[in-house]
Amino acid sequence: MRFGIDPEFGLWAEFTVSTPHGSATQRLRWIEAGSFRMGSPESEPMRNSNEGPRHWVTLTRGFWLADTACTQALWQAVMGTNPSHFTGDPQRPVEQVSWDEAQRFLRALEALLPGCEAALPTEAQWEYACRAGSETPFSFGGNITPEQVNYDGNSPYAGGAKGRHREETVPVKSLPANAWGLYEMHGNVWEWCADGLRSYDEQAQQDPAGPVSGDEEAPRVVRGGSWLSVAGGLRSAYRSEGRRDGRDEFLGGQGFRFALRSIEPGQVPAPVQGRPGRPAAPGGRQAR
């Protein structure tokens, strides 16, 4: 495992997996503990009822999160297969992957990275990372364009202009990162979360998680939308779910990005000067 820090996005970790099936490198970003408002305000265009009420969430532990969705190169190196519909570039995100298959990948990855615990992010962790300190419908602001996000540009958001529809996935890191150095959190492929949908209320929550039934048909959250989604379905607060054993229920296919939870450095450097601040938490304190 290699560690470093860059002036724009801060702390990173990186590993390379080499097996008889191939070799791939994955970078992760350190996501600091902090607080944010989860869900959407009632005034947000195209809001769904399950996005509210908006409420404060505090994540008490930082975590490493892959800066991209899992690539076909990494899946191939770990699993020796490639289930994806869109191929031709190993840096495209893997898709057509069920939640259960993602779990098998994570267990296989752990065997290649001794001492590391790999997991999908919870829905709360996912939205926190997607927002990257923002409170707007998208991490990029009040609207998006196809130059920022891969989606159906024929179906823009809230009066936005129509634009390009690529009609396929794009290689990871083809489009701009959010303020915390995470790529394609909006669009490209849906991303599985660890838990099922949690019912929101107005109470502040600490490290919340939805239901995690072991039933093979139990639903799990998917977030972020895909290359085939309308723009409103890519909002930071947009929530959906699918059967944990399903591969292609969602138009555009499901992929995932993962967290590593047991390689925390002994001391996390302070945020790099110029990194966007996070919203104030309840009581006026600054989220950290």
Short mmCIF file of C-alpha atoms in Angstrom, two decimals, residues 40-281:
data_model
loop_
_atom_site.label_atom_id
_atom_site.label_comp_id
_atom_site.label_asym_id
_atom_site.label_seq_id
_atom_site.Cartn_x
_atom_site.Cartn_y
_atom_site.Cartn_z
CA SER A 40 -33.20 16.84 -0.14
CA PRO A 41 -35.20 19.96 0.71
CA GLU A 42 -38.86 19.99 -0.29
CA SER A 43 -38.09 22.73 -2.82
CA GLU A 44 -35.63 20.59 -4.82
CA PRO A 45 -36.96 19.88 -8.35
CA MET A 46 -37.81 16.22 -9.09
CA ARG A 47 -37.58 15.36 -5.38
CA ASN A 48 -39.06 12.03 -4.28
CA SER A 49 -40.83 11.54 -0.96
CA ASN A 50 -38.27 9.00 0.28
CA GLU A 51 -35.59 11.74 0.20
CA GLY A 52 -37.07 13.41 3.25
CA PRO A 53 -37.32 14.71 5.75
CA ARG A 54 -33.87 16.15 5.41
CA HIS A 55 -31.86 15.48 8.56
CA TRP A 56 -28.40 15.80 10.07
CA VAL A 57 -26.14 12.76 9.92
CA THR A 58 -22.79 12.43 11.70
CA LEU A 59 -20.22 9.87 10.59
CA THR A 60 -17.92 9.31 13.56
CA ARG A 61 -15.07 7.57 11.71
CA GLY A 62 -13.21 8.48 8.58
CA PHE A 63 -12.78 5.88 5.88
CA TRP A 64 -10.92 5.19 2.67
CA LEU A 65 -13.11 5.20 -0.44
CA ALA A 66 -12.11 4.21 -3.96
CA ASP A 67 -11.84 7.33 -6.08
CA THR A 68 -13.59 5.51 -8.96
CA ALA A 69 -16.08 2.76 -9.49
CA CYS A 70 -14.41 -0.65 -9.68
CA THR A 71 -12.89 -1.03 -13.13
CA GLN A 72 -13.12 -4.03 -15.41
CA ALA A 73 -9.33 -4.32 -15.10
CA LEU A 74 -9.51 -4.68 -11.31
CA TRP A 75 -12.47 -7.08 -11.45
CA GLN A 76 -10.65 -9.20 -14.06
CA ALA A 77 -7.46 -9.28 -12.00
CA VAL A 78 -9.31 -10.38 -8.86
CA MET A 79 -12.06 -12.62 -10.27
CA GLY A 80 -10.69 -13.79 -13.63
CA THR A 81 -13.90 -12.84 -15.48
CA ASN A 82 -15.62 -9.79 -16.93
CA PRO A 83 -19.44 -9.71 -16.78
CA SER A 84 -19.76 -6.25 -18.34
CA HIS A 85 -21.90 -5.38 -21.35
CA PHE A 86 -19.65 -2.51 -22.44
CA THR A 87 -16.10 -3.73 -23.01
CA GLY A 88 -13.14 -2.68 -25.16
CA ASP A 89 -11.37 -0.59 -22.52
CA PRO A 90 -10.34 -2.19 -19.21
CA GLN A 91 -10.73 1.19 -17.50
CA ARG A 92 -14.46 1.18 -18.04
CA PRO A 93 -16.39 0.43 -14.85
CA VAL A 94 -17.47 -3.16 -14.35
CA GLU A 95 -21.26 -3.50 -14.63
CA GLN A 96 -23.95 -6.17 -14.69
CA VAL A 97 -22.77 -7.12 -11.19
CA SER A 98 -25.16 -8.18 -8.43
CA TRP A 99 -24.73 -7.11 -4.80
CA ASP A 100 -23.89 -10.70 -3.88
CA GLU A 101 -21.25 -10.87 -6.61
CA ALA A 102 -19.74 -7.62 -5.33
CA GLN A 103 -19.46 -9.26 -1.91
CA ARG A 104 -17.59 -12.20 -3.40
CA PHE A 105 -15.23 -9.77 -5.13
CA LEU A 106 -14.57 -7.98 -1.83
CA ARG A 107 -13.73 -11.22 -0.04
CA ALA A 108 -11.35 -12.18 -2.87
CA LEU A 109 -9.76 -8.72 -2.76
CA GLU A 110 -9.19 -9.04 0.99
CA ALA A 111 -7.27 -12.26 0.36
CA LEU A 112 -4.94 -10.27 -1.91
CA LEU A 113 -4.58 -7.37 0.56
CA PRO A 114 -3.72 -8.91 3.95
CA GLY A 115 -4.80 -6.77 6.88
CA CYS A 116 -7.42 -4.85 4.91
CA GLU A 117 -11.18 -5.03 5.34
CA ALA A 118 -13.09 -4.22 2.15
CA ALA A 119 -16.76 -3.24 2.17
CA LEU A 120 -19.36 -1.33 0.23
CA PRO A 121 -20.09 2.10 1.71
CA THR A 122 -23.32 2.53 3.62
CA GLU A 123 -25.92 4.72 1.95
CA ALA A 124 -25.05 7.52 4.38
CA GLN A 125 -21.34 7.23 3.63
CA TRP A 126 -22.08 7.22 -0.09
CA GLU A 127 -24.17 10.42 -0.01
CA TYR A 128 -21.67 12.16 2.28
CA ALA A 129 -18.85 11.37 -0.16
CA CYS A 130 -20.95 12.26 -3.21
CA ARG A 131 -21.92 15.64 -1.80
CA ALA A 132 -18.32 16.47 -0.84
CA GLY A 133 -19.49 19.38 1.29
CA SER A 134 -22.23 20.55 -1.10
CA GLU A 135 -25.92 21.01 -0.35
CA THR A 136 -27.04 21.49 -3.94
CA PRO A 137 -28.82 18.84 -6.08
CA PHE A 138 -25.45 17.79 -7.53
CA SER A 139 -21.94 18.05 -6.14
CA PHE A 140 -21.18 20.37 -9.07
CA GLY A 141 -23.99 22.77 -8.14
CA GLY A 142 -27.62 23.29 -9.07
CA ASN A 143 -27.38 21.53 -12.43
CA ILE A 144 -25.10 19.35 -14.57
CA THR A 145 -24.01 19.05 -18.18
CA PRO A 146 -22.74 16.06 -20.21
CA GLU A 147 -19.27 17.62 -20.00
CA GLN A 148 -19.37 16.88 -16.27
CA VAL A 149 -21.49 13.72 -16.06
CA ASN A 150 -22.35 10.73 -18.27
CA TYR A 151 -26.17 10.56 -18.51
CA ASP A 152 -28.99 10.95 -21.03
CA GLY A 153 -28.42 14.52 -22.12
CA ASN A 154 -31.77 14.47 -23.91
CA SER A 155 -33.44 14.61 -20.48
CA PRO A 156 -31.87 17.57 -18.66
CA TYR A 157 -32.61 18.74 -15.13
CA ALA A 158 -34.87 21.59 -14.10
CA GLY A 159 -34.92 23.52 -17.36
CA GLY A 160 -31.30 22.87 -18.27
CA ALA A 161 -30.16 22.65 -21.87
CA LYS A 162 -30.21 19.35 -23.73
CA GLY A 163 -26.84 17.81 -24.52
CA ARG A 164 -24.95 14.75 -25.59
CA HIS A 165 -26.10 11.23 -24.81
CA ARG A 166 -23.12 8.90 -25.11
CA GLU A 167 -25.28 5.74 -24.89
CA GLU A 168 -22.51 3.79 -23.16
CA THR A 169 -20.21 3.86 -20.17
CA VAL A 170 -16.99 5.85 -20.29
CA PRO A 171 -13.64 4.89 -18.75
CA VAL A 172 -13.27 6.02 -15.15
CA LYS A 173 -11.68 9.43 -14.63
CA SER A 174 -12.95 10.59 -18.04
CA LEU A 175 -14.96 13.35 -16.36
CA PRO A 176 -14.22 15.86 -13.58
CA ALA A 177 -13.90 14.74 -9.96
CA ASN A 178 -15.96 16.23 -7.17
CA ALA A 179 -14.39 18.47 -4.52
CA TRP A 180 -13.02 15.47 -2.60
CA GLY A 181 -11.35 13.83 -5.59
CA LEU A 182 -14.02 11.20 -6.34
CA TYR A 183 -14.85 10.54 -9.99
CA GLU A 184 -18.24 9.77 -11.59
CA MET A 185 -20.25 9.71 -8.38
CA HIS A 186 -23.05 10.99 -10.63
CA GLY A 187 -23.88 8.85 -13.68
CA ASN A 188 -21.93 6.28 -15.71
CA VAL A 189 -23.02 3.24 -13.60
CA TRP A 190 -25.32 2.73 -10.64
CA GLU A 191 -23.39 1.94 -7.45
CA TRP A 192 -24.42 -0.60 -4.83
CA CYS A 193 -24.43 0.37 -1.14
CA ALA A 194 -24.03 -1.96 1.82
CA ASP A 195 -27.52 -1.55 3.27
CA GLY A 196 -31.19 -1.40 2.36
CA LEU A 197 -33.36 1.72 2.30
CA ARG A 198 -33.72 3.39 5.69
CA SER A 199 -36.87 5.38 6.50
CA TYR A 200 -35.91 8.99 7.16
CA ASP A 201 -37.19 11.15 10.02
CA GLU A 202 -36.20 14.56 11.37
CA GLN A 203 -34.01 13.20 14.17
CA ALA A 204 -30.25 13.64 13.88
CA GLN A 205 -28.51 10.32 13.23
CA GLN A 206 -25.09 8.93 14.05
CA ASP A 207 -23.57 6.35 11.71
CA PRO A 208 -26.99 5.28 10.39
CA ALA A 209 -27.51 2.12 8.36
CA GLY A 210 -30.53 0.61 6.69
CA PRO A 211 -31.74 -3.00 7.01
CA VAL A 212 -29.28 -5.74 6.08
CA SER A 213 -31.44 -8.87 5.86
CA GLY A 214 -29.63 -12.00 4.70
CA ASP A 215 -32.55 -13.00 2.48
CA GLU A 216 -31.20 -13.40 -1.05
CA GLU A 217 -34.11 -11.33 -2.38
CA ALA A 218 -33.65 -8.58 0.20
CA PRO A 219 -33.21 -5.20 -1.48
CA ARG A 220 -30.08 -3.09 -1.29
CA VAL A 221 -29.64 0.58 -2.09
CA VAL A 222 -28.23 1.74 -5.40
CA ARG A 223 -27.10 5.33 -5.90
CA GLY A 224 -25.76 7.71 -8.51
CA GLY A 225 -27.65 6.80 -11.69
CA SER A 226 -26.09 5.68 -14.96
CA TRP A 227 -25.29 6.62 -18.55
CA LEU A 228 -28.94 5.89 -19.40
CA SER A 229 -30.52 7.87 -16.56
CA VAL A 230 -32.35 11.18 -16.82
CA ALA A 231 -30.51 13.98 -15.06
CA GLY A 232 -32.91 14.13 -12.11
CA GLY A 233 -32.07 10.53 -11.24
CA LEU A 234 -28.42 11.46 -10.71
CA ARG A 235 -29.02 13.92 -7.87
CA SER A 236 -26.99 13.43 -4.68
CA ALA A 237 -30.14 12.63 -2.68
CA TYR A 238 -31.79 10.31 -5.24
CA ARG A 239 -32.42 6.84 -3.80
CA SER A 240 -33.36 3.53 -5.37
CA GLU A 241 -32.94 -0.15 -4.54
CA GLY A 242 -32.70 -3.56 -6.15
CA ARG A 243 -32.64 -7.22 -5.22
CA ARG A 244 -29.23 -8.21 -3.90
CA ASP A 245 -29.08 -11.10 -6.38
CA GLY A 246 -30.08 -8.94 -9.36
CA ARG A 247 -27.61 -7.95 -12.08
CA ASP A 248 -29.49 -5.84 -14.57
CA GLU A 249 -32.68 -4.54 -12.95
CA PHE A 250 -31.52 -0.97 -13.44
CA LEU A 251 -31.20 0.52 -16.87
CA GLY A 252 -27.53 1.04 -17.46
CA GLY A 253 -26.34 -1.73 -15.14
CA GLN A 254 -25.02 -1.83 -11.60
CA GLY A 255 -21.43 -1.39 -10.54
CA PHE A 256 -19.89 -0.35 -7.23
CA ARG A 257 -17.05 1.40 -5.47
CA PHE A 258 -15.63 0.08 -2.24
CA ALA A 259 -14.24 1.28 1.06
CA LEU A 260 -11.20 -0.04 2.91
CA ARG A 261 -11.72 0.26 6.63
CA SER A 262 -8.65 -1.18 8.30
CA ILE A 263 -5.73 0.74 6.81
CA GLU A 264 -6.43 3.96 8.72
CA PRO A 265 -3.19 5.88 9.22
CA GLY A 266 -2.17 6.52 12.82
CA GLN A 267 -2.56 10.25 12.32
CA VAL A 268 -4.54 11.81 9.52
CA PRO A 269 -3.06 15.07 8.21
CA ALA A 270 -5.21 18.17 8.47
CA PRO A 271 -7.14 19.10 5.33
CA VAL A 272 -4.97 20.70 2.69
CA GLN A 273 -5.38 24.46 2.49
CA GLY A 274 -7.90 25.30 -0.21
CA ARG A 275 -9.88 22.08 0.12
CA PRO A 276 -13.57 23.03 0.24
CA GLY A 277 -15.02 23.30 3.73
CA ARG A 278 -17.87 21.16 4.96
CA PRO A 279 -21.24 22.46 6.10
CA ALA A 280 -21.72 23.51 9.69
CA ALA A 281 -23.16 20.76 11.86
#
